[in-house]
CSV table of C-alpha atoms in Angstrom, one decimal:
chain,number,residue,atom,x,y,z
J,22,UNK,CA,13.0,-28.0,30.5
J,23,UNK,CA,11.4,-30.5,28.4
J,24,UNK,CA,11.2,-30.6,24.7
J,25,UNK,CA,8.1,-30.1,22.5
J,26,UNK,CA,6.5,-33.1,21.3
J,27,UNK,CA,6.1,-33.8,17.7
J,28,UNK,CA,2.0,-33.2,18.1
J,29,UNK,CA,2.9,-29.8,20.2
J,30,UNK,CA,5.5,-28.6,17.4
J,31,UNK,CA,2.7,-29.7,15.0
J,32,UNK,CA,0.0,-28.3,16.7
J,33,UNK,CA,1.9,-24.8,17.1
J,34,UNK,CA,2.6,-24.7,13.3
J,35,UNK,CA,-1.5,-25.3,12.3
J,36,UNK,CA,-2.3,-22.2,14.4
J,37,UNK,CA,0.6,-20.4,12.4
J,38,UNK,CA,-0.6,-21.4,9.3
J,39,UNK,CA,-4.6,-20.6,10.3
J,40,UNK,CA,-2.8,-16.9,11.8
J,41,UNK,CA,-1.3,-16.6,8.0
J,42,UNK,CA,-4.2,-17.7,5.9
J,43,UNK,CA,-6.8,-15.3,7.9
J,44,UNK,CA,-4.5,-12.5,7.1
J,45,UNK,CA,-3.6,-13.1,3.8
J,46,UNK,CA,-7.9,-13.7,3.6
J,47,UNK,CA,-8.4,-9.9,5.2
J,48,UNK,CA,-5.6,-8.5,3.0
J,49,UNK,CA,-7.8,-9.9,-0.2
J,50,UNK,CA,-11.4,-8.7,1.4
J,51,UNK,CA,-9.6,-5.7,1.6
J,52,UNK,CA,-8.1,-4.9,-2.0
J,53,UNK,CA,-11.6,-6.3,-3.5
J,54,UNK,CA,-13.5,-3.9,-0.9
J,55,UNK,CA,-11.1,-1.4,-2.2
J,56,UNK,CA,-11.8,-1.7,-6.0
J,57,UNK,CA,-15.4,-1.6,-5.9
J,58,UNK,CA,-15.3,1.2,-4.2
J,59,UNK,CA,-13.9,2.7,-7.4
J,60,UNK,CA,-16.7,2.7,-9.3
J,61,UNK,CA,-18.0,5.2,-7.0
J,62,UNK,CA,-15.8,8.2,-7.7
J,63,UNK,CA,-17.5,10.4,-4.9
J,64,UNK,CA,-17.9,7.7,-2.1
J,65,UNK,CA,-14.2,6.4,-3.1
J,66,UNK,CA,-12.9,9.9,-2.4
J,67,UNK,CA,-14.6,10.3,1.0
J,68,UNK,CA,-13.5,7.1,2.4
J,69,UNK,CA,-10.2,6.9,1.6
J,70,UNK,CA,-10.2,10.4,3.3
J,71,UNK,CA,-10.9,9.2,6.5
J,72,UNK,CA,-8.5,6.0,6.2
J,73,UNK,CA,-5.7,6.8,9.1
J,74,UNK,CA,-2.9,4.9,6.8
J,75,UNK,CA,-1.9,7.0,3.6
J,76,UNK,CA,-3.1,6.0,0.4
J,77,UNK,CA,-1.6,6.8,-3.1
J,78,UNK,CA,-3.9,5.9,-6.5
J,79,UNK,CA,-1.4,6.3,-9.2
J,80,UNK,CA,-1.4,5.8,-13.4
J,81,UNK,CA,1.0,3.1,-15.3
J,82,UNK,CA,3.2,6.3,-15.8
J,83,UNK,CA,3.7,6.6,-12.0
J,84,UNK,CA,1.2,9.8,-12.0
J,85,UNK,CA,-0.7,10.4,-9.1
J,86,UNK,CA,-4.0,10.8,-9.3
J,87,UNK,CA,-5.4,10.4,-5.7
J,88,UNK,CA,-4.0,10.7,-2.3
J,89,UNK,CA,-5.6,10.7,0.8
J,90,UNK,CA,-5.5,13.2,3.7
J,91,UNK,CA,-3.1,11.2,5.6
J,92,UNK,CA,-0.8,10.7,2.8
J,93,UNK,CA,-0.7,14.4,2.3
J,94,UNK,CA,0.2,15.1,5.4
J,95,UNK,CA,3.2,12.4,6.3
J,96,UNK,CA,4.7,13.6,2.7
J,97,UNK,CA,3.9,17.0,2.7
J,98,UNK,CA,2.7,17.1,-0.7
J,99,UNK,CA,0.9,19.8,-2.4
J,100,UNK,CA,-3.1,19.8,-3.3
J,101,UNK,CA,-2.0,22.0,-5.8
J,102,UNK,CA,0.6,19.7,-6.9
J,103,UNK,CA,-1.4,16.7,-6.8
J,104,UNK,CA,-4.4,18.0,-8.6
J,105,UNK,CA,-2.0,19.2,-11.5
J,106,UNK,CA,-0.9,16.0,-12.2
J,107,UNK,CA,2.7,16.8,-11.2
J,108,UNK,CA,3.4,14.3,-8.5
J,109,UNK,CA,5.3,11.2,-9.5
J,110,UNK,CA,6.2,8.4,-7.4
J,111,UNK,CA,8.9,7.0,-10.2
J,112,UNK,CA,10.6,10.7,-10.3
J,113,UNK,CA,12.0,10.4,-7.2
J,114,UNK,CA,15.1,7.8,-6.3
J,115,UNK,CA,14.3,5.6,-3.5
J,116,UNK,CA,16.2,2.7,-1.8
J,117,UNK,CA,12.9,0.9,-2.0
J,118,UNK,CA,13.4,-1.2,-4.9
J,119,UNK,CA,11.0,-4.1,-3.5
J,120,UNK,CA,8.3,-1.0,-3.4
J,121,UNK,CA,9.5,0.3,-6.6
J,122,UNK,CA,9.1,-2.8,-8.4
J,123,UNK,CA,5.9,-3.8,-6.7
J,124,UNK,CA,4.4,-0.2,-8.2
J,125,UNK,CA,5.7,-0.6,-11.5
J,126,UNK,CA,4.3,-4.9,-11.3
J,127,UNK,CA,1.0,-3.4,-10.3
J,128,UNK,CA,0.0,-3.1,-13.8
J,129,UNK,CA,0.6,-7.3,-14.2
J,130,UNK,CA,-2.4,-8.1,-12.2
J,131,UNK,CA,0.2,-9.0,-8.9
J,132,UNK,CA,-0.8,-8.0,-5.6
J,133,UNK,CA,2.2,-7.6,-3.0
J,134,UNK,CA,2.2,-7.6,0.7
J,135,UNK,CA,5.5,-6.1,1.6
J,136,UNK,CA,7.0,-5.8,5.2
J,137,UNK,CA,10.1,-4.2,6.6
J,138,UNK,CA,10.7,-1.0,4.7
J,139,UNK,CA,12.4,1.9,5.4
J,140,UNK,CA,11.2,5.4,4.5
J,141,UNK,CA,8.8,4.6,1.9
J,142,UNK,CA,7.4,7.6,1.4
J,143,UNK,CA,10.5,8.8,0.3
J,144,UNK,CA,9.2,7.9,-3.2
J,145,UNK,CA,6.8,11.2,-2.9
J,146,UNK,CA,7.7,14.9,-3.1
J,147,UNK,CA,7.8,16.2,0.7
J,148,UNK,CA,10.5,13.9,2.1
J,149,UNK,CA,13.9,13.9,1.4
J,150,UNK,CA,15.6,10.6,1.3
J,151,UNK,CA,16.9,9.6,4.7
J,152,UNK,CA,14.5,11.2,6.8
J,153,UNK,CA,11.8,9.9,8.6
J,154,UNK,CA,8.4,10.4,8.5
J,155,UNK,CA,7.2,13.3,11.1
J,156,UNK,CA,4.6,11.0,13.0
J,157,UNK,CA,4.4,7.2,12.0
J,158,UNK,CA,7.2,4.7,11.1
J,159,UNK,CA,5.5,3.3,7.8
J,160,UNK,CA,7.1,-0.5,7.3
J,161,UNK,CA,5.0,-1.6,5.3
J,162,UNK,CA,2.4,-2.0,2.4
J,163,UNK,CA,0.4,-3.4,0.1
J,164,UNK,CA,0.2,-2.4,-3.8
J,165,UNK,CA,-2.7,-3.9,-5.9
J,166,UNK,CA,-4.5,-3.0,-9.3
J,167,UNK,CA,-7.8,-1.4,-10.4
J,168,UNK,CA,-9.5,-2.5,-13.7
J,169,UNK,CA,-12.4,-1.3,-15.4
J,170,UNK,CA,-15.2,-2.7,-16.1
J,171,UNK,CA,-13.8,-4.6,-19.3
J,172,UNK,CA,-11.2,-5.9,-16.8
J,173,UNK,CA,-8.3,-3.4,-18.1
J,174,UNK,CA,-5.9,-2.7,-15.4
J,175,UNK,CA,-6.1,0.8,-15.3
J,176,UNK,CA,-4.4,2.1,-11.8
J,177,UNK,CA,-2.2,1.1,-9.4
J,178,UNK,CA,-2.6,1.7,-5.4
J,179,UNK,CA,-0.4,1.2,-2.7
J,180,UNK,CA,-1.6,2.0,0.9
J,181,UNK,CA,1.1,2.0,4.1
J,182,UNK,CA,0.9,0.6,7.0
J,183,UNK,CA,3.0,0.4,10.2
């Protein structure tokens, strides 16, 4: 077997770096698609409803204040629950300090892409910690910031993906 040229290597590295840049250029159309849709309280609500990967919207304090269908369901949460204000993603220990952290670093204006957890929605009511989620192996997620209209950071959002 022969070894890779220097303009193969090269070439193989480019089409890495265009692979990473397109994703990391989706990931950003994304979270801006994501906070517009904000501003529309009804619309927001509907969408994120129909999004197959859960979604939690959640205050500085860690409060929940939105989740989406399929983040009730992997977590088992209660509507009841949820609509009360009681669920809190920093109440419950979790081995996911990278995901901990990001939540809490949310309200900086940082945006993370993180890959390779395990069992993060054991930071929700519903799952104990060391079990797995019922349908889908969630590893990984992204947590971003909504602001309001004078550019005040006023939620966090993190949405898992496998």
């Amino acid at each position: 077997m022969g070894e890779k040229t220097k303009e193969q290597l090269l070439a193989e590295l480019m089409e890495i770096q265009k692979m990473l840049e397109e994703k990391v250029a989706f990931q950003d159309h994304m979270i801006k698609k994501f906070q517009m849709l904000t501003s529309n309280e009804g619309l927001f609500h509907q969408i994120i409803d129909y999004c197959p990967y859960p979604i939690a919207v959640f205050t500085q304090q860690g409060t929940l204040v939105a989740a989406n269908n399929a983040l009730i369901k992997e977590t088992k949460m209660r509507y009841k629950d949820l609509a009360e204000g009681k669920c809190n993603i920093y109440e419950h220990n979790s081995d996911n300090l990278q995901l901990m952290n990001a939540t809490r670093q949310a309200f900086t204006g940082k945006t993370f892409f993180l890959e390779n957890l395990k069992n993060p929605l054991a930071i929700f009511s519903g799952i104990e910690q060391g079990t797995e989620s019922l349908s889908k192996n969630f590893e990984r997620a992204i947590v971003f910031s909504i602001s309001d209209d004078d550019g005040k950071i006023t939620h966090g959002v993190v949405v898992f993906t496998i």
